[in-house]
């Protein structure tokens, strides 16, 4: 495991959240298989435009890196290319910022072809300005002649064109994958099953909750990856769940994090479609995290950014077994470990997506028997009698769903 120094400038307008942000950066380093062997910070109104740290602190960073034999430096703050290059040159080791760190994590965690392509697009878009900067530096080193500048500009244009072509090719491949996923979703839509998406801050326990719910199914279900690590899940997983004779599709989505790089949000927008298309969001919160309030706010802000903030949502406090005063929390409380509150949560989910049920009795002609198969996942349908010209069926379910059977309803029933 490579050793790194974690560095950060605490800006005055973010002084309250800075300690938490630095702690989270340690966790991000761990998720990227990096060991933080030292931390160094500086309080300032602004970043130094040339080296982020002021001169004295930069010297301390250099000495600390040498003493601890660090392999690299991770800066919490977003750094311009020129700034990271100057720090790297001064300290003699590689320097990356938090954005690059998160990109590295996504590169390591991507499992599906879609996630890998999305991450590669974001990586290329992040790397291109740096490559162009390096090309410019090479030309300056060789001399500033007009002929050199012209040749350098041509080489820069060639590099930019090659990268853009690669980005475009990857996006084309992504479109094909997304089209196949769209067709899969269309098939799911034909079942008219309700959709519920688990959302929340990374490592809040969304995948654990999905697996806990699946373990309570009679038919079981293929579990999803769960790991006590930031961004363990990048790919959206979907499973069918049945509870109290009602079925719905449950989606496990990528976790959110504060200040998620815009390029990654853009790259993963298609993956986040499961969130935007849901009938209900289950906002999973880690009740044992002292900063759960801040992180839930980050989740809500991200939902707003991806235009999913108007979808009905319920807040669920997970890991309730790990806190001393669970009664102090107002909301649905669960523990994936002990299964406490899981049934109550499922009841609330069913109540939210299948409201205001009614019961009718219909005479369904035999040539309409396909409706029975189409709607049986959303409605309780009991065959009361087989008659010569059709089935007498008692149907219970959501009023809007029952409209499809209104013309077959028996008078007075």
mmCIF file of N, CA and C in Angstrom, residues 268-338:
data_model
loop_
_atom_site.group_PDB
_atom_site.id
_atom_site.type_symbol
_atom_site.label_atom_id
_atom_site.label_comp_id
_atom_site.label_asym_id
_atom_site.label_seq_id
_atom_site.Cartn_x
_atom_site.Cartn_y
_atom_site.Cartn_z
ATOM 1 N N UNK A 268 -22.061 9.782 -14.972
ATOM 2 C CA UNK A 268 -22.923 8.748 -14.395
ATOM 3 C C UNK A 268 -24.409 9.107 -14.444
ATOM 4 N N UNK A 269 -24.775 10.092 -15.249
ATOM 5 C CA UNK A 269 -26.180 10.495 -15.299
ATOM 6 C C UNK A 269 -27.089 9.358 -15.749
ATOM 7 N N UNK A 270 -26.605 8.553 -16.713
ATOM 8 C CA UNK A 270 -27.444 7.437 -17.179
ATOM 9 C C UNK A 270 -27.612 6.401 -16.081
ATOM 10 N N UNK A 271 -26.555 6.187 -15.273
ATOM 11 C CA UNK A 271 -26.659 5.255 -14.151
ATOM 12 C C UNK A 271 -27.656 5.770 -13.124
ATOM 13 N N UNK A 272 -27.737 7.094 -13.003
ATOM 14 C CA UNK A 272 -28.636 7.699 -12.024
ATOM 15 C C UNK A 272 -30.074 7.774 -12.520
ATOM 16 N N UNK A 273 -30.329 7.294 -13.747
ATOM 17 C CA UNK A 273 -31.703 7.282 -14.261
ATOM 18 C C UNK A 273 -32.635 6.494 -13.341
ATOM 19 N N UNK A 274 -32.100 5.449 -12.705
ATOM 20 C CA UNK A 274 -32.926 4.642 -11.799
ATOM 21 C C UNK A 274 -33.479 5.495 -10.673
ATOM 22 N N UNK A 275 -32.697 6.493 -10.260
ATOM 23 C CA UNK A 275 -33.156 7.414 -9.214
ATOM 24 C C UNK A 275 -34.216 8.352 -9.762
ATOM 25 N N UNK A 276 -33.951 8.926 -10.935
ATOM 26 C CA UNK A 276 -34.891 9.895 -11.511
ATOM 27 C C UNK A 276 -36.217 9.256 -11.923
ATOM 28 N N UNK A 277 -36.203 7.958 -12.275
ATOM 29 C CA UNK A 277 -37.414 7.295 -12.765
ATOM 30 C C UNK A 277 -38.203 6.581 -11.665
ATOM 31 N N UNK A 278 -37.735 6.680 -10.436
ATOM 32 C CA UNK A 278 -38.366 5.936 -9.335
ATOM 33 C C UNK A 278 -39.718 6.544 -8.944
ATOM 34 N N UNK A 279 -40.599 5.674 -8.435
ATOM 35 C CA UNK A 279 -41.868 6.145 -7.861
ATOM 36 C C UNK A 279 -41.669 6.593 -6.419
ATOM 37 N N UNK A 280 -40.620 6.057 -5.784
ATOM 38 C CA UNK A 280 -40.341 6.387 -4.386
ATOM 39 C C UNK A 280 -38.838 6.283 -4.147
ATOM 40 N N UNK A 281 -38.292 7.218 -3.383
ATOM 41 C CA UNK A 281 -36.895 7.163 -2.960
ATOM 42 C C UNK A 281 -36.843 6.807 -1.482
ATOM 43 N N UNK A 282 -35.960 5.889 -1.137
ATOM 44 C CA UNK A 282 -35.707 5.565 0.266
ATOM 45 C C UNK A 282 -34.332 6.126 0.596
ATOM 46 N N UNK A 283 -34.328 7.229 1.334
ATOM 47 C CA UNK A 283 -33.090 7.932 1.677
ATOM 48 C C UNK A 283 -32.493 7.263 2.922
ATOM 49 N N UNK A 284 -31.432 6.481 2.703
ATOM 50 C CA UNK A 284 -30.800 5.726 3.789
ATOM 51 C C UNK A 284 -29.745 6.598 4.462
ATOM 52 N N UNK A 285 -29.847 6.718 5.788
ATOM 53 C CA UNK A 285 -28.946 7.565 6.582
ATOM 54 C C UNK A 285 -28.252 6.709 7.628
ATOM 55 N N UNK A 286 -26.970 6.892 7.800
ATOM 56 C CA UNK A 286 -26.201 6.176 8.822
ATOM 57 C C UNK A 286 -26.414 6.868 10.168
ATOM 58 N N UNK A 287 -27.273 6.293 11.005
ATOM 59 C CA UNK A 287 -27.611 6.918 12.288
ATOM 60 C C UNK A 287 -26.424 6.976 13.238
ATOM 61 N N UNK A 288 -25.422 6.114 13.038
ATOM 62 C CA UNK A 288 -24.260 6.084 13.932
ATOM 63 C C UNK A 288 -23.228 7.144 13.576
ATOM 64 N N UNK A 289 -23.416 7.803 12.440
ATOM 65 C CA UNK A 289 -22.483 8.837 11.996
ATOM 66 C C UNK A 289 -22.869 10.161 12.649
ATOM 67 N N UNK A 290 -21.980 10.759 13.451
ATOM 68 C CA UNK A 290 -22.311 12.033 14.098
ATOM 69 C C UNK A 290 -22.590 13.153 13.102
ATOM 70 N N UNK A 291 -22.187 12.961 11.858
ATOM 71 C CA UNK A 291 -22.391 13.996 10.840
ATOM 72 C C UNK A 291 -23.506 13.629 9.867
ATOM 73 N N UNK A 292 -24.432 12.769 10.323
ATOM 74 C CA UNK A 292 -25.480 12.296 9.423
ATOM 75 C C UNK A 292 -26.327 13.440 8.871
ATOM 76 N N UNK A 293 -26.523 14.492 9.670
ATOM 77 C CA UNK A 293 -27.365 15.611 9.226
ATOM 78 C C UNK A 293 -26.734 16.312 8.015
ATOM 79 N N UNK A 294 -25.429 16.561 8.093
ATOM 80 C CA UNK A 294 -24.722 17.201 6.979
ATOM 81 C C UNK A 294 -24.758 16.330 5.738
ATOM 82 N N UNK A 295 -24.555 15.030 5.944
ATOM 83 C CA UNK A 295 -24.487 14.119 4.806
ATOM 84 C C UNK A 295 -25.851 13.907 4.163
ATOM 85 N N UNK A 296 -26.889 13.927 4.970
ATOM 86 C CA UNK A 296 -28.231 13.800 4.384
ATOM 87 C C UNK A 296 -28.563 15.042 3.568
ATOM 88 N N UNK A 297 -28.059 16.204 4.015
ATOM 89 C CA UNK A 297 -28.256 17.441 3.256
ATOM 90 C C UNK A 297 -27.518 17.366 1.917
ATOM 91 N N UNK A 298 -26.311 16.780 1.922
ATOM 92 C CA UNK A 298 -25.558 16.595 0.677
ATOM 93 C C UNK A 298 -26.339 15.714 -0.286
ATOM 94 N N UNK A 299 -26.938 14.640 0.238
ATOM 95 C CA UNK A 299 -27.751 13.754 -0.596
ATOM 96 C C UNK A 299 -28.910 14.514 -1.219
ATOM 97 N N UNK A 300 -29.591 15.312 -0.416
ATOM 98 C CA UNK A 300 -30.733 16.075 -0.911
ATOM 99 C C UNK A 300 -30.308 17.091 -1.976
ATOM 100 N N UNK A 301 -29.141 17.699 -1.771
ATOM 101 C CA UNK A 301 -28.632 18.663 -2.759
ATOM 102 C C UNK A 301 -28.278 17.968 -4.074
ATOM 103 N N UNK A 302 -27.706 16.754 -3.964
ATOM 104 C CA UNK A 302 -27.354 16.007 -5.176
ATOM 105 C C UNK A 302 -28.612 15.564 -5.907
ATOM 106 N N UNK A 303 -29.636 15.147 -5.169
ATOM 107 C CA UNK A 303 -30.911 14.766 -5.799
ATOM 108 C C UNK A 303 -31.501 15.947 -6.564
ATOM 109 N N UNK A 304 -31.332 17.123 -5.997
ATOM 110 C CA UNK A 304 -31.811 18.323 -6.680
ATOM 111 C C UNK A 304 -31.018 18.563 -7.956
ATOM 112 N N UNK A 305 -29.718 18.336 -7.903
ATOM 113 C CA UNK A 305 -28.854 18.560 -9.062
ATOM 114 C C UNK A 305 -29.192 17.619 -10.209
ATOM 115 N N UNK A 306 -29.628 16.398 -9.895
ATOM 116 C CA UNK A 306 -29.956 15.441 -10.958
ATOM 117 C C UNK A 306 -31.468 15.432 -11.236
ATOM 118 N N UNK A 307 -32.174 16.433 -10.706
ATOM 119 C CA UNK A 307 -33.606 16.631 -10.950
ATOM 120 C C UNK A 307 -34.453 15.471 -10.433
ATOM 121 N N UNK A 308 -34.111 14.994 -9.244
ATOM 122 C CA UNK A 308 -34.893 13.922 -8.613
ATOM 123 C C UNK A 308 -35.454 14.375 -7.267
ATOM 124 N N UNK A 309 -35.417 15.670 -7.005
ATOM 125 C CA UNK A 309 -35.799 16.183 -5.684
ATOM 126 C C UNK A 309 -37.303 16.248 -5.462
ATOM 127 N N UNK A 310 -38.103 16.111 -6.538
ATOM 128 C CA UNK A 310 -39.560 16.175 -6.374
ATOM 129 C C UNK A 310 -40.208 14.796 -6.268
ATOM 130 N N UNK A 311 -39.396 13.754 -6.340
ATOM 131 C CA UNK A 311 -39.923 12.386 -6.190
ATOM 132 C C UNK A 311 -40.220 12.144 -4.704
ATOM 133 N N UNK A 312 -41.359 11.551 -4.372
ATOM 134 C CA UNK A 312 -41.656 11.261 -2.961
ATOM 135 C C UNK A 312 -40.528 10.458 -2.316
ATOM 136 N N UNK A 313 -40.184 10.806 -1.081
ATOM 137 C CA UNK A 313 -39.058 10.138 -0.412
ATOM 138 C C UNK A 313 -39.381 9.902 1.061
ATOM 139 N N UNK A 314 -38.828 8.823 1.590
ATOM 140 C CA UNK A 314 -38.911 8.573 3.020
ATOM 141 C C UNK A 314 -37.491 8.424 3.559
ATOM 142 N N UNK A 315 -37.256 8.978 4.749
ATOM 143 C CA UNK A 315 -35.922 8.912 5.360
ATOM 144 C C UNK A 315 -35.859 7.730 6.323
ATOM 145 N N UNK A 316 -34.786 6.966 6.194
ATOM 146 C CA UNK A 316 -34.613 5.765 7.004
ATOM 147 C C UNK A 316 -33.267 5.831 7.711
ATOM 148 N N UNK A 317 -33.281 5.675 9.026
ATOM 149 C CA UNK A 317 -32.048 5.725 9.810
ATOM 150 C C UNK A 317 -31.534 4.310 10.050
ATOM 151 N N UNK A 318 -30.413 3.988 9.395
ATOM 152 C CA UNK A 318 -29.809 2.667 9.476
ATOM 153 C C UNK A 318 -28.782 2.617 10.622
ATOM 154 N N UNK A 319 -28.358 1.399 10.971
ATOM 155 C CA UNK A 319 -27.339 1.135 12.004
ATOM 156 C C UNK A 319 -27.799 1.633 13.379
ATOM 157 N N UNK A 320 -29.100 1.484 13.628
ATOM 158 C CA UNK A 320 -29.677 1.964 14.882
ATOM 159 C C UNK A 320 -29.144 1.169 16.072
ATOM 160 N N UNK A 321 -28.631 -0.048 15.806
ATOM 161 C CA UNK A 321 -28.071 -0.884 16.874
ATOM 162 C C UNK A 321 -26.738 -0.343 17.380
ATOM 163 N N UNK A 322 -26.165 0.634 16.682
ATOM 164 C CA UNK A 322 -24.844 1.139 17.032
ATOM 165 C C UNK A 322 -24.880 2.459 17.802
ATOM 166 N N UNK A 323 -26.085 2.932 18.161
ATOM 167 C CA UNK A 323 -26.162 4.197 18.904
ATOM 168 C C UNK A 323 -26.775 3.972 20.281
ATOM 169 N N UNK A 324 -26.431 4.854 21.217
ATOM 170 C CA UNK A 324 -26.837 4.695 22.620
ATOM 171 C C UNK A 324 -28.278 5.116 22.869
ATOM 172 N N UNK A 325 -28.757 6.145 22.174
ATOM 173 C CA UNK A 325 -30.110 6.660 22.420
ATOM 174 C C UNK A 325 -30.919 6.683 21.119
ATOM 175 N N UNK A 326 -31.354 5.514 20.685
ATOM 176 C CA UNK A 326 -32.106 5.464 19.424
ATOM 177 C C UNK A 326 -33.422 6.240 19.467
ATOM 178 N N UNK A 327 -34.009 6.387 20.661
ATOM 179 C CA UNK A 327 -35.291 7.093 20.765
ATOM 180 C C UNK A 327 -35.161 8.579 20.446
ATOM 181 N N UNK A 328 -33.927 9.080 20.460
ATOM 182 C CA UNK A 328 -33.719 10.502 20.174
ATOM 183 C C UNK A 328 -33.880 10.813 18.692
ATOM 184 N N UNK A 329 -33.901 9.778 17.870
ATOM 185 C CA UNK A 329 -34.037 9.964 16.421
ATOM 186 C C UNK A 329 -35.500 9.849 16.036
ATOM 187 N N UNK A 330 -35.975 10.839 15.314
ATOM 188 C CA UNK A 330 -37.370 10.868 14.884
ATOM 189 C C UNK A 330 -37.454 10.413 13.428
ATOM 190 N N UNK A 331 -37.948 9.219 13.226
ATOM 191 C CA UNK A 331 -38.055 8.694 11.872
ATOM 192 C C UNK A 331 -38.072 7.183 11.885
ATOM 193 N N UNK A 332 -38.076 6.576 10.718
ATOM 194 C CA UNK A 332 -38.044 5.120 10.616
ATOM 195 C C UNK A 332 -36.649 4.641 10.979
ATOM 196 N N UNK A 333 -36.571 3.758 11.951
ATOM 197 C CA UNK A 333 -35.272 3.285 12.463
ATOM 198 C C UNK A 333 -35.107 1.802 12.143
ATOM 199 N N UNK A 334 -33.957 1.460 11.567
ATOM 200 C CA UNK A 334 -33.719 0.067 11.193
ATOM 201 C C UNK A 334 -32.298 -0.350 11.540
ATOM 202 N N UNK A 335 -32.096 -1.651 11.543
ATOM 203 C CA UNK A 335 -30.745 -2.216 11.648
ATOM 204 C C UNK A 335 -30.675 -3.387 10.680
ATOM 205 N N UNK A 336 -29.790 -3.278 9.699
ATOM 206 C CA UNK A 336 -29.620 -4.386 8.753
ATOM 207 C C UNK A 336 -28.985 -5.581 9.458
ATOM 208 N N UNK A 337 -28.247 -5.315 10.522
ATOM 209 C CA UNK A 337 -27.564 -6.383 11.250
ATOM 210 C C UNK A 337 -28.553 -7.229 12.043
ATOM 211 N N UNK A 338 -29.486 -6.569 12.769
ATOM 212 C CA UNK A 338 -30.436 -7.289 13.622
ATOM 213 C C UNK A 338 -31.807 -7.457 12.963
#
